[in-house]
N, C-alpha and C. Protein backbone atom coordinates (compact mmCIF):
# COMPACT_ATOMS: atom_id res chain seq x y z
N UNK A 1 286.14 196.10 232.17
CA UNK A 1 285.07 196.39 233.10
C UNK A 1 284.92 195.20 234.05
N UNK A 2 285.01 195.47 235.30
CA UNK A 2 284.91 194.42 236.30
C UNK A 2 283.47 193.97 236.45
N UNK A 3 283.31 192.74 236.82
CA UNK A 3 281.97 192.17 236.99
C UNK A 3 281.24 192.84 238.14
N UNK A 4 281.96 193.20 239.19
CA UNK A 4 281.32 193.75 240.39
C UNK A 4 280.81 195.17 240.18
N UNK A 5 281.22 195.90 239.13
CA UNK A 5 280.78 197.27 238.92
C UNK A 5 279.39 197.35 238.29
N UNK A 6 278.87 196.24 237.82
CA UNK A 6 277.55 196.20 237.21
C UNK A 6 276.49 196.17 238.31
N UNK A 7 275.50 197.09 238.29
CA UNK A 7 274.48 197.12 239.35
C UNK A 7 273.58 195.89 239.36
N UNK A 8 273.51 195.19 238.24
CA UNK A 8 272.68 193.98 238.19
C UNK A 8 273.26 192.89 239.09
N UNK A 9 274.58 192.88 239.25
CA UNK A 9 275.23 191.83 240.05
C UNK A 9 274.86 191.89 241.52
N UNK A 10 274.37 193.03 241.99
CA UNK A 10 273.99 193.14 243.41
C UNK A 10 272.58 192.65 243.68
N UNK A 11 271.82 192.33 242.62
CA UNK A 11 270.47 191.82 242.81
C UNK A 11 270.49 190.40 243.36
N UNK A 12 269.53 190.06 244.21
CA UNK A 12 269.51 188.71 244.77
C UNK A 12 269.22 187.66 243.70
N UNK A 13 269.94 186.58 243.74
CA UNK A 13 269.72 185.46 242.84
C UNK A 13 270.46 185.53 241.53
N UNK A 14 271.15 186.63 241.25
CA UNK A 14 271.86 186.76 239.98
C UNK A 14 273.02 185.78 239.91
N UNK A 15 273.76 185.66 240.98
CA UNK A 15 274.91 184.75 240.98
C UNK A 15 274.47 183.30 240.85
N UNK A 16 273.37 182.93 241.48
CA UNK A 16 272.85 181.57 241.38
C UNK A 16 272.42 181.27 239.95
N UNK A 17 271.71 182.22 239.33
CA UNK A 17 271.26 182.04 237.95
C UNK A 17 272.44 181.97 237.00
N UNK A 18 273.47 182.78 237.26
CA UNK A 18 274.66 182.77 236.42
C UNK A 18 275.36 181.42 236.50
N UNK A 19 275.45 180.86 237.68
CA UNK A 19 276.09 179.55 237.84
C UNK A 19 275.28 178.45 237.16
N UNK A 20 273.97 178.53 237.22
CA UNK A 20 273.12 177.54 236.54
C UNK A 20 273.31 177.63 235.03
N UNK A 21 273.41 178.85 234.53
CA UNK A 21 273.61 179.03 233.09
C UNK A 21 274.98 178.50 232.67
N UNK A 22 276.00 178.78 233.44
CA UNK A 22 277.34 178.27 233.14
C UNK A 22 277.35 176.75 233.11
N UNK A 23 276.70 176.16 234.09
CA UNK A 23 276.64 174.71 234.16
C UNK A 23 275.90 174.13 232.95
N UNK A 24 274.78 174.75 232.59
CA UNK A 24 274.00 174.28 231.45
C UNK A 24 274.80 174.35 230.15
N UNK A 25 275.48 175.46 229.93
CA UNK A 25 276.27 175.63 228.71
C UNK A 25 277.40 174.61 228.65
N UNK A 26 278.07 174.39 229.76
CA UNK A 26 279.17 173.42 229.79
C UNK A 26 278.67 172.01 229.51
N UNK A 27 277.53 171.65 230.11
CA UNK A 27 276.98 170.31 229.86
C UNK A 27 276.52 170.14 228.42
N UNK A 28 275.90 171.18 227.86
CA UNK A 28 275.47 171.11 226.46
C UNK A 28 276.66 170.91 225.55
N UNK A 29 277.74 171.66 225.79
CA UNK A 29 278.94 171.53 224.95
C UNK A 29 279.55 170.14 225.08
N UNK A 30 279.64 169.64 226.30
CA UNK A 30 280.25 168.34 226.53
C UNK A 30 279.41 167.21 225.93
N UNK A 31 278.11 167.24 226.16
CA UNK A 31 277.25 166.18 225.63
C UNK A 31 277.15 166.24 224.10
N UNK A 32 277.19 167.44 223.54
CA UNK A 32 277.19 167.56 222.08
C UNK A 32 278.46 166.97 221.49
N UNK A 33 279.58 167.22 222.14
CA UNK A 33 280.87 166.67 221.70
C UNK A 33 280.85 165.15 221.72
N UNK A 34 280.40 164.59 222.83
CA UNK A 34 280.33 163.13 222.96
C UNK A 34 279.32 162.56 221.97
N UNK A 35 278.19 163.23 221.81
CA UNK A 35 277.17 162.76 220.87
C UNK A 35 277.66 162.77 219.44
N UNK A 36 278.39 163.81 219.04
CA UNK A 36 278.91 163.88 217.69
C UNK A 36 279.92 162.78 217.42
N UNK A 37 280.78 162.51 218.38
CA UNK A 37 281.75 161.42 218.22
C UNK A 37 281.04 160.07 218.12
N UNK A 38 279.99 159.89 218.89
CA UNK A 38 279.21 158.66 218.82
C UNK A 38 278.52 158.51 217.46
N UNK A 39 277.99 159.60 216.95
CA UNK A 39 277.34 159.57 215.63
C UNK A 39 278.34 159.22 214.55
N UNK A 40 279.56 159.74 214.64
CA UNK A 40 280.59 159.41 213.66
C UNK A 40 280.89 157.92 213.68
N UNK A 41 280.97 157.34 214.85
CA UNK A 41 281.24 155.91 214.97
C UNK A 41 280.08 155.10 214.37
N UNK A 42 278.85 155.47 214.73
CA UNK A 42 277.68 154.72 214.25
C UNK A 42 277.55 154.81 212.73
N UNK A 43 277.65 156.01 212.19
CA UNK A 43 277.49 156.16 210.74
C UNK A 43 278.66 155.53 209.99
N UNK A 44 279.87 155.81 210.44
CA UNK A 44 281.03 155.32 209.71
C UNK A 44 281.22 153.82 209.76
N UNK A 45 281.05 153.26 210.93
CA UNK A 45 281.39 151.84 211.08
C UNK A 45 280.19 150.95 210.80
N UNK A 46 279.04 151.27 211.40
CA UNK A 46 277.89 150.40 211.26
C UNK A 46 277.11 150.62 209.97
N UNK A 47 276.83 151.87 209.63
CA UNK A 47 275.97 152.13 208.46
C UNK A 47 276.74 152.11 207.14
N UNK A 48 277.90 152.75 207.11
CA UNK A 48 278.67 152.79 205.86
C UNK A 48 279.64 151.61 205.73
N UNK A 49 279.80 150.84 206.79
CA UNK A 49 280.68 149.67 206.82
C UNK A 49 282.12 150.02 206.42
N UNK A 50 282.60 151.17 206.87
CA UNK A 50 283.99 151.55 206.61
C UNK A 50 284.91 150.73 207.50
N UNK A 51 286.13 150.50 207.05
CA UNK A 51 287.09 149.82 207.93
C UNK A 51 287.33 150.66 209.19
N UNK A 52 287.61 150.00 210.28
CA UNK A 52 287.78 150.68 211.56
C UNK A 52 288.93 151.68 211.52
N UNK A 53 289.95 151.42 210.71
CA UNK A 53 291.06 152.37 210.59
C UNK A 53 290.60 153.70 210.00
N UNK A 54 289.72 153.65 209.01
CA UNK A 54 289.20 154.88 208.41
C UNK A 54 288.31 155.64 209.40
N UNK A 55 287.50 154.92 210.14
CA UNK A 55 286.65 155.56 211.14
C UNK A 55 287.50 156.22 212.22
N UNK A 56 288.57 155.55 212.64
CA UNK A 56 289.45 156.13 213.65
C UNK A 56 290.17 157.37 213.14
N UNK A 57 290.52 157.41 211.86
CA UNK A 57 291.14 158.60 211.29
C UNK A 57 290.17 159.78 211.31
N UNK A 58 288.93 159.52 210.91
CA UNK A 58 287.91 160.57 210.91
C UNK A 58 287.64 161.02 212.35
N UNK A 59 287.51 160.06 213.24
CA UNK A 59 287.23 160.35 214.64
C UNK A 59 288.35 161.17 215.27
N UNK A 60 289.59 160.83 214.99
CA UNK A 60 290.73 161.55 215.53
C UNK A 60 290.77 162.98 215.01
N UNK A 61 290.49 163.16 213.74
CA UNK A 61 290.50 164.50 213.15
C UNK A 61 289.41 165.38 213.75
N UNK A 62 288.21 164.88 213.82
CA UNK A 62 287.10 165.66 214.37
C UNK A 62 287.32 165.92 215.86
N UNK A 63 287.76 164.92 216.59
CA UNK A 63 287.97 165.08 218.03
C UNK A 63 289.07 166.10 218.32
N UNK A 64 290.12 166.11 217.51
CA UNK A 64 291.21 167.06 217.77
C UNK A 64 290.77 168.49 217.51
N UNK A 65 289.91 168.69 216.54
CA UNK A 65 289.42 170.04 216.25
C UNK A 65 288.43 170.50 217.33
N UNK A 66 287.48 169.65 217.64
CA UNK A 66 286.41 170.06 218.56
C UNK A 66 286.82 170.05 220.03
N UNK A 67 287.83 169.28 220.39
CA UNK A 67 288.22 169.24 221.81
C UNK A 67 288.76 170.59 222.27
N UNK A 68 289.43 171.31 221.40
CA UNK A 68 289.90 172.64 221.75
C UNK A 68 288.76 173.61 221.98
N UNK A 69 287.74 173.52 221.15
CA UNK A 69 286.58 174.40 221.30
C UNK A 69 285.83 174.08 222.58
N UNK A 70 285.59 172.81 222.82
CA UNK A 70 284.88 172.41 224.04
C UNK A 70 285.69 172.77 225.28
N UNK A 71 286.99 172.58 225.21
CA UNK A 71 287.85 172.96 226.34
C UNK A 71 287.83 174.45 226.61
N UNK A 72 287.80 175.24 225.56
CA UNK A 72 287.72 176.69 225.73
C UNK A 72 286.40 177.11 226.35
N UNK A 73 285.31 176.48 225.93
CA UNK A 73 284.00 176.80 226.50
C UNK A 73 283.97 176.46 227.98
N UNK A 74 284.40 175.28 228.31
CA UNK A 74 284.39 174.86 229.72
C UNK A 74 285.34 175.72 230.54
N UNK A 75 286.52 176.01 230.01
CA UNK A 75 287.47 176.86 230.73
C UNK A 75 286.96 178.27 230.93
N UNK A 76 286.28 178.82 229.94
CA UNK A 76 285.75 180.17 230.04
C UNK A 76 284.66 180.25 231.10
N UNK A 77 283.75 179.32 231.09
CA UNK A 77 282.62 179.40 231.99
C UNK A 77 282.93 178.97 233.41
N UNK A 78 284.00 178.23 233.61
CA UNK A 78 284.34 177.79 234.96
C UNK A 78 285.66 178.35 235.44
N UNK A 79 286.10 179.44 234.84
CA UNK A 79 287.35 180.05 235.28
C UNK A 79 287.18 180.64 236.67
N UNK A 80 288.31 180.90 237.32
CA UNK A 80 288.26 181.51 238.64
C UNK A 80 287.72 182.93 238.55
N UNK A 81 287.00 183.32 239.56
CA UNK A 81 286.49 184.68 239.58
C UNK A 81 287.65 185.64 239.83
N UNK A 82 287.56 186.81 239.23
CA UNK A 82 288.60 187.82 239.42
C UNK A 82 288.56 188.31 240.85
N UNK A 83 289.73 188.46 241.43
CA UNK A 83 289.80 188.94 242.82
C UNK A 83 289.59 190.43 242.83
N UNK A 84 288.82 190.85 243.78
CA UNK A 84 288.50 192.29 243.85
C UNK A 84 289.51 193.01 244.68
């Protein structure tokens, strides 16, 4: 189903609101990703006093898993519009 066939899309302000929502979701995903990586560093290195090599292993594992999810979210919400 094409986006343009929906009657709601012809209402004024729908496209502006949609872009604001896309931007908000992308920023939330990105800031959550960065925040989680920061929390891992703070807890692992400063609070638990783990060696930096162990913290980097944990950080690399979590970052590799979550970067794909964050990339998919950003790619989905900012993809090119379908040509009509």
